[in-house]
XYZ file of N, CA and C in Angstrom:
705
model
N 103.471 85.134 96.068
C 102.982 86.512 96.087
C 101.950 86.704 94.978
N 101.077 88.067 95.096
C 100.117 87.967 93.889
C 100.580 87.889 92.538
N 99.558 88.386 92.163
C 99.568 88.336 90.732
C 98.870 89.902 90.347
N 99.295 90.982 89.640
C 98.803 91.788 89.743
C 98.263 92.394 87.867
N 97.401 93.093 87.923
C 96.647 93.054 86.866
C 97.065 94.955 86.875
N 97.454 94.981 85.696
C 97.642 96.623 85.859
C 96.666 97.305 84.481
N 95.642 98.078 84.537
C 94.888 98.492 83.490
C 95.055 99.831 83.472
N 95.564 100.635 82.268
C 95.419 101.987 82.256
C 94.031 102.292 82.359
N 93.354 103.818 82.082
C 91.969 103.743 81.646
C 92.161 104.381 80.595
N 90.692 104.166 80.540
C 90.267 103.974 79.117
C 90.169 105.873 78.358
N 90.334 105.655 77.234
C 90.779 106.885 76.378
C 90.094 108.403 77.131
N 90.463 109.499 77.414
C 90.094 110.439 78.109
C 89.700 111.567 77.171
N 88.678 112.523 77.593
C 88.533 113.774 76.261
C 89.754 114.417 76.683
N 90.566 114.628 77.528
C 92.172 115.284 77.343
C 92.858 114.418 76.370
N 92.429 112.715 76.324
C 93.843 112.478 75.406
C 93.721 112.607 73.885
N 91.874 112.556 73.596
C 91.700 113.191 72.364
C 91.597 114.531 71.999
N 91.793 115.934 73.299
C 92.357 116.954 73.192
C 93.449 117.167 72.380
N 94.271 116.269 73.014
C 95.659 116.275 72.943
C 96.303 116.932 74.134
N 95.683 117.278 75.596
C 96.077 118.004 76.350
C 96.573 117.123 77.620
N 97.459 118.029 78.769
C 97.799 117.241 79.437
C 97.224 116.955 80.800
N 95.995 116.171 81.000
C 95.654 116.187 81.994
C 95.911 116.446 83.511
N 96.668 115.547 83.683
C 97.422 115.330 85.008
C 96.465 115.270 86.157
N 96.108 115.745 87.670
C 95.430 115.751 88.483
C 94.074 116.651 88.101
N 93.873 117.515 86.846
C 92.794 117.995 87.043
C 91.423 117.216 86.940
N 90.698 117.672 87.738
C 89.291 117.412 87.831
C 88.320 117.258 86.668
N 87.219 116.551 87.049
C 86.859 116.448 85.448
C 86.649 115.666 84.716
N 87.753 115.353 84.622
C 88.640 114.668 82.676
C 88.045 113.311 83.069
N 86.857 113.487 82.036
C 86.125 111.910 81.879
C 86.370 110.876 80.604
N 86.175 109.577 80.327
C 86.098 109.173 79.507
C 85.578 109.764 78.045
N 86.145 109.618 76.879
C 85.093 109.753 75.929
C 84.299 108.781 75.346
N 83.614 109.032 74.155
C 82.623 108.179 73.709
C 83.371 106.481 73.219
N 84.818 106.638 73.274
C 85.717 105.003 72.841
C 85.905 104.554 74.063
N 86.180 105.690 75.200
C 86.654 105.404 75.823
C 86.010 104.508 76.828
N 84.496 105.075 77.007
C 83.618 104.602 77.713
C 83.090 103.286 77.449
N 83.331 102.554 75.911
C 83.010 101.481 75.183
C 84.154 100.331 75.234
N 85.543 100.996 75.589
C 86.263 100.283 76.422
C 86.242 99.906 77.618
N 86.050 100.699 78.405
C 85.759 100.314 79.671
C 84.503 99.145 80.081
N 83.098 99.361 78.804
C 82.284 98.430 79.147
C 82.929 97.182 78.314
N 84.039 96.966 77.488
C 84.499 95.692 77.042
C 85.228 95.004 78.056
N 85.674 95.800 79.186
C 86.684 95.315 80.284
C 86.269 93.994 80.722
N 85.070 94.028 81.285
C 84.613 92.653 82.355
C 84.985 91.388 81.182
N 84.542 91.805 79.983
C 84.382 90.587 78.928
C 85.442 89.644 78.738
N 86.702 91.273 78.927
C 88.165 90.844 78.790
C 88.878 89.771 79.919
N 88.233 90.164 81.013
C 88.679 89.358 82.290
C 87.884 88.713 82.692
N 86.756 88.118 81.805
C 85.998 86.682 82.538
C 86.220 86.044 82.452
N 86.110 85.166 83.597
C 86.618 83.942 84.077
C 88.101 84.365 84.940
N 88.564 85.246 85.046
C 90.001 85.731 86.170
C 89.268 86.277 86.998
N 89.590 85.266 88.075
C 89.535 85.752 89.896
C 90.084 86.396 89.991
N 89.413 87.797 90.627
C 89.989 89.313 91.032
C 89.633 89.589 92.008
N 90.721 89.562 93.550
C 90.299 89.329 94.484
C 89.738 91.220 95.118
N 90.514 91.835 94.966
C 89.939 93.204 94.800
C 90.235 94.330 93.576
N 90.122 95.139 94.092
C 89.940 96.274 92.648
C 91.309 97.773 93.573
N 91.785 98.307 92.826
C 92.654 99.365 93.928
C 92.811 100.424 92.414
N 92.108 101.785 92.476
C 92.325 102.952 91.715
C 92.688 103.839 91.731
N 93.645 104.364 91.000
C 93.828 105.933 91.071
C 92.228 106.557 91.243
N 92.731 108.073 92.283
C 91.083 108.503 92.675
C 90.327 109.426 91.281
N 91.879 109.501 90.276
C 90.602 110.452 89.522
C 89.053 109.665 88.226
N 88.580 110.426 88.019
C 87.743 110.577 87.764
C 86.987 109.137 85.831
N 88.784 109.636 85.047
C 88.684 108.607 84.627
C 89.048 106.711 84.505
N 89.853 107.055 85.933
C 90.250 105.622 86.005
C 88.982 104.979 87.182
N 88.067 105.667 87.723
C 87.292 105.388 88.861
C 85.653 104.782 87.428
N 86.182 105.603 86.616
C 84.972 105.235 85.457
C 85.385 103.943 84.740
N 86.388 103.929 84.627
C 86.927 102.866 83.727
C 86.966 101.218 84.359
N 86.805 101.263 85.480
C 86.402 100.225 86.908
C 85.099 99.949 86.741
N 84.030 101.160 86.160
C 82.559 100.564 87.189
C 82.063 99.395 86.392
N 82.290 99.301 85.483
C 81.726 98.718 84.597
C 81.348 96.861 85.538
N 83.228 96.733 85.196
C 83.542 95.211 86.348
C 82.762 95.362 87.636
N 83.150 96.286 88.540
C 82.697 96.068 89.867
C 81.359 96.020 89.524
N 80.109 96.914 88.701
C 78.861 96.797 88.121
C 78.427 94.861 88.024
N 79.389 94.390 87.294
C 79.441 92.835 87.140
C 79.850 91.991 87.955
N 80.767 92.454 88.953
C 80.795 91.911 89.942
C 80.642 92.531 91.311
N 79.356 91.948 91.734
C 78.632 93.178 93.052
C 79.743 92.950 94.593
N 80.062 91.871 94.586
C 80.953 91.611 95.837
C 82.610 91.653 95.683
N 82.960 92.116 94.472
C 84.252 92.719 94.377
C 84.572 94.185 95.027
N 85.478 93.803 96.358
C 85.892 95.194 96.610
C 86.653 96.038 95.979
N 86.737 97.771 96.410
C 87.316 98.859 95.378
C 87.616 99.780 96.968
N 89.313 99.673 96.376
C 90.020 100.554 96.657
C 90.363 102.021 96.066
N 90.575 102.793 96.514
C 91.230 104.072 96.377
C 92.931 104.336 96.569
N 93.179 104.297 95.512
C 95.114 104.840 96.611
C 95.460 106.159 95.638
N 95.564 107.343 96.130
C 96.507 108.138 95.788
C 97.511 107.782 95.126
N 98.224 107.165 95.744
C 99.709 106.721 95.527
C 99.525 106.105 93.791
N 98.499 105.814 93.071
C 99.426 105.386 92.006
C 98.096 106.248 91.270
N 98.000 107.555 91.276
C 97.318 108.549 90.454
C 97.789 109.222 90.425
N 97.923 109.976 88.692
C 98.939 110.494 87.411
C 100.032 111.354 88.237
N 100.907 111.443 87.498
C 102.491 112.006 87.766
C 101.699 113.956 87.892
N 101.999 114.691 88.910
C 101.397 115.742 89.476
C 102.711 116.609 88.264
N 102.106 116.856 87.075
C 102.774 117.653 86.502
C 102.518 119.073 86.592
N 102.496 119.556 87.634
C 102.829 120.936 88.072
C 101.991 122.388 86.770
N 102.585 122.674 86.812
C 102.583 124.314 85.658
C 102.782 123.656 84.411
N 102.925 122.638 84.132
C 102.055 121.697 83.174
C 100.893 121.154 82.585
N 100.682 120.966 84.018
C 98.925 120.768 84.090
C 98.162 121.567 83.149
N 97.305 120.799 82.184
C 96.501 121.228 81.441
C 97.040 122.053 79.860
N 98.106 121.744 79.954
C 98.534 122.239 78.603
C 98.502 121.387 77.572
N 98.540 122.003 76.209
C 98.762 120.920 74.934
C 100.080 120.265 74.827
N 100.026 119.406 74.655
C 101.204 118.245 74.255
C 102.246 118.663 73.496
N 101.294 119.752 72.801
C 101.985 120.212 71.299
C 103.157 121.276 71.528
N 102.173 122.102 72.662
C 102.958 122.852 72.739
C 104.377 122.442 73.972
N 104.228 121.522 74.679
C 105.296 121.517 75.069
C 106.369 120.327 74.849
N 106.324 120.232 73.296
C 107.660 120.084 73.118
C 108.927 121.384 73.033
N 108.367 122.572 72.744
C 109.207 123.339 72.574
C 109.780 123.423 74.019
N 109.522 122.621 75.031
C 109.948 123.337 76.440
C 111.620 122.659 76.867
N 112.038 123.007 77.103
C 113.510 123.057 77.355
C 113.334 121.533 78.400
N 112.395 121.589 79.306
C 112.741 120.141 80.222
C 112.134 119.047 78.907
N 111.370 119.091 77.885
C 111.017 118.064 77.575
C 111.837 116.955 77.528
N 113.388 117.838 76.654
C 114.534 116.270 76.240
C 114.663 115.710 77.620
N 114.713 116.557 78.962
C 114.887 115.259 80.205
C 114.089 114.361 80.102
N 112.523 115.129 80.143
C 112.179 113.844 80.138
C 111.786 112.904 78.954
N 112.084 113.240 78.708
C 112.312 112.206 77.260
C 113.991 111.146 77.618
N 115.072 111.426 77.734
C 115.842 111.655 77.362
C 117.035 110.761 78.981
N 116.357 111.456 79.864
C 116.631 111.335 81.613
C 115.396 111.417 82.212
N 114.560 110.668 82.251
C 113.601 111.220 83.160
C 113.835 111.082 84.577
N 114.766 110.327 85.128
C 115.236 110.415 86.840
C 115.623 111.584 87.025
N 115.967 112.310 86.556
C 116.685 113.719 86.703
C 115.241 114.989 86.433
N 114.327 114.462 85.895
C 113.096 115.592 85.509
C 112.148 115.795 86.608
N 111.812 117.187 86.792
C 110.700 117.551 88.064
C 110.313 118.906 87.280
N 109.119 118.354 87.241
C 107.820 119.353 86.766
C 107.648 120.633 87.538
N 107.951 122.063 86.981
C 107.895 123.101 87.506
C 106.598 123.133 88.495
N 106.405 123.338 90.001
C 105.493 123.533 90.061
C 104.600 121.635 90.976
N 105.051 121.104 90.460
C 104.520 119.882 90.500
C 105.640 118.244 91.368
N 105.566 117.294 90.631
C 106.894 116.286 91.343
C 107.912 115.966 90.466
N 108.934 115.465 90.795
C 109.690 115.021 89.886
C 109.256 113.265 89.091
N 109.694 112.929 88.443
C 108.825 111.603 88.011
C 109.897 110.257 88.792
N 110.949 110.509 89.210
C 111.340 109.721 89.811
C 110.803 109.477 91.501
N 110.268 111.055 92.085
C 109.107 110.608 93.124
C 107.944 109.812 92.628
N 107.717 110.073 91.037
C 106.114 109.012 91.003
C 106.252 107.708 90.949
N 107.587 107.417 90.244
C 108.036 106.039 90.314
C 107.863 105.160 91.571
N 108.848 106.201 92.377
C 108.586 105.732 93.979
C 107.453 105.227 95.048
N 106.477 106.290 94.607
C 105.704 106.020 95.657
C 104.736 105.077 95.215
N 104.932 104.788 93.630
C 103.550 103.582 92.920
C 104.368 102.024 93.145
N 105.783 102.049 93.013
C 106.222 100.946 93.797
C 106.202 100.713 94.976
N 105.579 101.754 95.840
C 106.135 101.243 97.351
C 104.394 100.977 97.464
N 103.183 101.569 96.398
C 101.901 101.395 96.653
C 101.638 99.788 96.645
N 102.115 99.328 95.206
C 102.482 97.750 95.051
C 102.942 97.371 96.142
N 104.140 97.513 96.351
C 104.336 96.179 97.443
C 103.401 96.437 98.782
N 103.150 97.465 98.986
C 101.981 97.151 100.474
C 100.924 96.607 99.990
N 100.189 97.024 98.694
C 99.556 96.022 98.410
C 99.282 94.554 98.018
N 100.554 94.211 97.440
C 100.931 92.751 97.520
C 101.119 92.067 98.677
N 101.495 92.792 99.890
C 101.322 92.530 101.346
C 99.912 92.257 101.692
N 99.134 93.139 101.247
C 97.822 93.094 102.057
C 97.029 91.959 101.399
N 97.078 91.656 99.937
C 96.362 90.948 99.276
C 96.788 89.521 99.542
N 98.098 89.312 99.741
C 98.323 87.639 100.186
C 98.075 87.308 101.430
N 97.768 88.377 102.121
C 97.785 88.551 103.767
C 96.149 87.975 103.658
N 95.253 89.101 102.731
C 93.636 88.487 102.843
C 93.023 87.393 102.508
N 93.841 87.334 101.055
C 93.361 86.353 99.975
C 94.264 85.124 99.567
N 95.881 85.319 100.038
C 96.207 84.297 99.766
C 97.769 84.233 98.487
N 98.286 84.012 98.927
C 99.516 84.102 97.837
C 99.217 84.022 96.034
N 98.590 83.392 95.762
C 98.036 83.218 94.771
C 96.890 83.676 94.246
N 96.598 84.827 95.048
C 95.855 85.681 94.400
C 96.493 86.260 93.200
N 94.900 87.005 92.314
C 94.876 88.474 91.531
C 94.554 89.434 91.753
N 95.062 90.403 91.805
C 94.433 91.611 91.995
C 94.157 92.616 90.789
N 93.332 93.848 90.658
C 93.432 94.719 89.475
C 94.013 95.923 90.130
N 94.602 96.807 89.714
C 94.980 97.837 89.864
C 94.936 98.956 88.125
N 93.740 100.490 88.853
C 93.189 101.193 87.549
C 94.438 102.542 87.794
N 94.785 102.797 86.595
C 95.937 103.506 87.157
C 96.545 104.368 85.383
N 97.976 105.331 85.676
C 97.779 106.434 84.540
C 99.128 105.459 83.462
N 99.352 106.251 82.355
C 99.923 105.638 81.745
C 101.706 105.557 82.155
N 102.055 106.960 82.745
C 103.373 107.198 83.194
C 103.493 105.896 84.609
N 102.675 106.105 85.267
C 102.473 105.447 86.599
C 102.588 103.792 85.846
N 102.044 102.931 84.949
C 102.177 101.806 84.271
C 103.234 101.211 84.148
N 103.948 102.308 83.098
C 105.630 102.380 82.470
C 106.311 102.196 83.824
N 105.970 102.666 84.661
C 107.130 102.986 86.143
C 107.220 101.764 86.303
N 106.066 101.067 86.398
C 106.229 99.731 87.560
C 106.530 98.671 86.435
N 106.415 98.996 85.445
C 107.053 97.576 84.337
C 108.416 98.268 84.234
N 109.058 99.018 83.920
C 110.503 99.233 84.574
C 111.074 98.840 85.747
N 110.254 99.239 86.691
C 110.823 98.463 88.204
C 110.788 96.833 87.982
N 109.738 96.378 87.254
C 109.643 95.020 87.775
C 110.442 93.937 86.627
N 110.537 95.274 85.391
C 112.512 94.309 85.034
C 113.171 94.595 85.098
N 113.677 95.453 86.334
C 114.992 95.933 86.596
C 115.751 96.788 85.572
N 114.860 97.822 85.187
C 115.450 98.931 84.348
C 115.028 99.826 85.371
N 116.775 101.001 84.524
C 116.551 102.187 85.298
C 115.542 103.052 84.418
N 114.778 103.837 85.476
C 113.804 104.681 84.895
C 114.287 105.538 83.540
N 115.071 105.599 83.244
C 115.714 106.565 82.591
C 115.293 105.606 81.207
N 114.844 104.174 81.297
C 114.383 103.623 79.773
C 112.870 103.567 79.971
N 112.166 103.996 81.052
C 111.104 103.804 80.989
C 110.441 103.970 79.476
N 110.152 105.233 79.145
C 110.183 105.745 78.129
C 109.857 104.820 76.948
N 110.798 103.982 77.015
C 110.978 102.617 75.762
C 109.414 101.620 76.122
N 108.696 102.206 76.724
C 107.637 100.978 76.985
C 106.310 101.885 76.903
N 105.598 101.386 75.935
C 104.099 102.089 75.468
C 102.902 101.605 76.426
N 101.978 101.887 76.927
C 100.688 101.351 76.985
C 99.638 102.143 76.501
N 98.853 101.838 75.823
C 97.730 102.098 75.242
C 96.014 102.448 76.212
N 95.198 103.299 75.759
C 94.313 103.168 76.725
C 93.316 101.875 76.703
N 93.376 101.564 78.425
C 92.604 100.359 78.648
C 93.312 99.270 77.910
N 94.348 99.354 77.845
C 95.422 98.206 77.880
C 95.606 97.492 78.920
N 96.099 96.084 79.318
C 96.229 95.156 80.340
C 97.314 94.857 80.580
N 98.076 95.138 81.427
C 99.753 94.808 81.875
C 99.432 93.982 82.832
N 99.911 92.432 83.138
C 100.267 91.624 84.001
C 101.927 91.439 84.635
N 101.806 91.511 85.994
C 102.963 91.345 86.491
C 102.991 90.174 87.495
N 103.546 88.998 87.076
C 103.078 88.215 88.286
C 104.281 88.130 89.468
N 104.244 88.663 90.703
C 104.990 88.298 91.939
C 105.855 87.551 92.573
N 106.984 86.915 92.591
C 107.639 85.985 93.675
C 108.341 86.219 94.421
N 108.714 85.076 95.306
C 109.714 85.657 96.256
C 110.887 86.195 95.901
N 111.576 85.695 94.847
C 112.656 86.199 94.273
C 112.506 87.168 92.942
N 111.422 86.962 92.663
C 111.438 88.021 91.331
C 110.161 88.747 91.026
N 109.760 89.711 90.134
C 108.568 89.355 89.330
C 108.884 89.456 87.630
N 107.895 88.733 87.303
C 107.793 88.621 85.747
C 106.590 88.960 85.141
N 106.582 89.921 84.395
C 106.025 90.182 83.236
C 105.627 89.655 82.240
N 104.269 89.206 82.088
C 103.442 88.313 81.272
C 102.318 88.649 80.385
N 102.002 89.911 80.834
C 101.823 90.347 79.693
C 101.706 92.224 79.480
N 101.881 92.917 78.441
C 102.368 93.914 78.373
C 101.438 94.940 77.223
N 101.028 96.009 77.856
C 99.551 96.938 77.066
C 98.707 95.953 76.025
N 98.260 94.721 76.478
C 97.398 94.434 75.799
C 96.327 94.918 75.611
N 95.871 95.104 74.122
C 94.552 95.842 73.919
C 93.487 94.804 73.029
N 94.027 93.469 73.105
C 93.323 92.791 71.978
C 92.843 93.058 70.670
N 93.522 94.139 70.444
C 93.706 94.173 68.522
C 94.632 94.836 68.101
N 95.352 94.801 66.967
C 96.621 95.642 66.357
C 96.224 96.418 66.128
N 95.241 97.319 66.031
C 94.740 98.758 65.433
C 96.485 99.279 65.776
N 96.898 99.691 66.345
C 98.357 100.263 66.502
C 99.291 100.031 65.783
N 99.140 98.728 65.170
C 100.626 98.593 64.691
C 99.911 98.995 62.864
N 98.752 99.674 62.609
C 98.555 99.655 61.284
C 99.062 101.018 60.392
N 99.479 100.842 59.464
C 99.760 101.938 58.946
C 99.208 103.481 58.897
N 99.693 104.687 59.344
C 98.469 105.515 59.566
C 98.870 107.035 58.478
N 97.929 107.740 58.445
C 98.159 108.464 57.554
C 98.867 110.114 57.726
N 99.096 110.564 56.789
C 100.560 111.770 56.640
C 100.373 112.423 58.288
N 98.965 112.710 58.264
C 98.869 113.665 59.212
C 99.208 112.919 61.038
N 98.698 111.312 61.210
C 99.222 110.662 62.209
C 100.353 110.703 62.377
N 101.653 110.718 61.247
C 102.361 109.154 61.113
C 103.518 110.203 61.896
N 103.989 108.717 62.740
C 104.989 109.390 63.435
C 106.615 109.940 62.810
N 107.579 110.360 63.965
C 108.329 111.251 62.907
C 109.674 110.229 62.361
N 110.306 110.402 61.335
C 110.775 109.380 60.634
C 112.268 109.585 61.480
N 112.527 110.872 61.553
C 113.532 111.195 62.503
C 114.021 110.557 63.716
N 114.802 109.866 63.906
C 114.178 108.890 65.290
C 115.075 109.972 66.341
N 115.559 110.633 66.239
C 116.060 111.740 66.862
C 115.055 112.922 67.563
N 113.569 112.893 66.960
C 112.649 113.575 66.834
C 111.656 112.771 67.527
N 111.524 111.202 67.336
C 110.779 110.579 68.004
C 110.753 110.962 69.296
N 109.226 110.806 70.018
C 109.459 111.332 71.425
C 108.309 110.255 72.118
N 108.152 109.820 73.420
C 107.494 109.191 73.732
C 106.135 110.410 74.666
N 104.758 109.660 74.402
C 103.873 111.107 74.710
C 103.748 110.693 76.093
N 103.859 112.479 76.905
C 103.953 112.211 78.334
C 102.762 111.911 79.119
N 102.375 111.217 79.957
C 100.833 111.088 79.977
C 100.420 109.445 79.537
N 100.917 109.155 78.211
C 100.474 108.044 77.744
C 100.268 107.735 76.540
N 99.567 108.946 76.201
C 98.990 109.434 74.458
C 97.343 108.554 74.290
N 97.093 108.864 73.363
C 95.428 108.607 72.847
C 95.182 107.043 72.418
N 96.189 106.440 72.019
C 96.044 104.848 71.628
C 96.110 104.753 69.842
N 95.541 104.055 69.444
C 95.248 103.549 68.225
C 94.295 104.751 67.433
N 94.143 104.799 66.163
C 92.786 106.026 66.014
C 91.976 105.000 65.673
């Protein structure tokens, strides 16, 4: 079975808002973000990528052109199915402000049990980005061959889902797994399993460096919260 290439995109002016995007229109790369996206091809030359498959919005369709730009006979898909978790009466709010919201600890906390006023629950988004994978792992060994790669451009919640599914955690630890923008998650396919090979690579530790009063996260680990969406990356 393939081999699948999972790339968030690249940093959004909502995630240096601090706001919560979700399906709105719009929300383009910013000025890092866009400088990631043109580092992409660099990152994956020399990996055969037999097609391209994106969430339809706006910054993961940007965060693609760069590659397909470099490679003129690479096809590009569209799927709904694995674009951002439809956070409802959420949509477009600050981050900040909704921790005070009473569903946050679900989802923080339970997210199989959480559904966005207004919007889906995140255990439907889980669903339908795994069931997007496997038809696409169908179609791609079907065109190209068991041993294909494929890329798939896609949100940060939607990421976490399918590296939970594909080590057999319940969603409810998703949570426990970061990706960064324009990070690289590999999942490779078999008949009996898949494995995970590699996980939000961003090719530099900027993340793991010490950051200052006003970054630094909360010491409380009771308080710790994972950001919904994805969060901004490294500063």
């Amino acid at each position: 079975m393939p081999t699948l290439i999972l790339v968030r995109h690249g940093r959004s002016t909502a995630n240096t808002a601090g706001l919560l995007a979700g399906w709105t229109p719009g929300i383009s790369l910013d000025e890092r973000g866009s400088a990631q996206a043109a580092a992409l091809p660099g990152r994956l030359d020399g990996v055969p990528v037999a097609t391209v498959v994106t969430s339809p919005l706006q910054r993961c369709q940007e965060t693609v052109a760069p590659l397909l730009a470099g490679r003129p006979g690479l096809t590009h898909h569209t799927d709904d199915r694995i674009g951002e978790c439809d956070y409802g009466d959420w949509t477009g709010r600050k981050l900040s402000e909704l921790g005070d919201e009473p569903l946050m600890d679900i989802v923080q906390q339970h997210p199989s049990a959480a559904a966005f006023p207004g919007g889906e629950s995140m255990r439907a988004m889980s669903t339908r980005a795994a069931e997007a994978v496997r038809e696409w792992n169908a179609r791609v060994a079907d065109e190209h061959g068991g041993d294909a790669t494929y890329l798939m451009c896609s949100h940060g919640d939607i990421i976490k889902s399918l590296v939970a599914e594909a080590l057999g955690l319940h969603l409810d630890l998703f949570q426990r797994v970061s990706v960064e923008p324009c990070s690289v998650t590999v999942i490779r396919y078999t008949r009996l399993r898949p494995y995970l090979v590699r996980l939000g690579d961003t090719g530099d530790f900027a993340s793991l460096l010490p950051r200052d009063d006003t970054d630094a996260a909360p010491t409380d680990a009771s308080a710790a919260t994972a950001e919904v969406g994805g969060g901004a990356g490294a500063p």
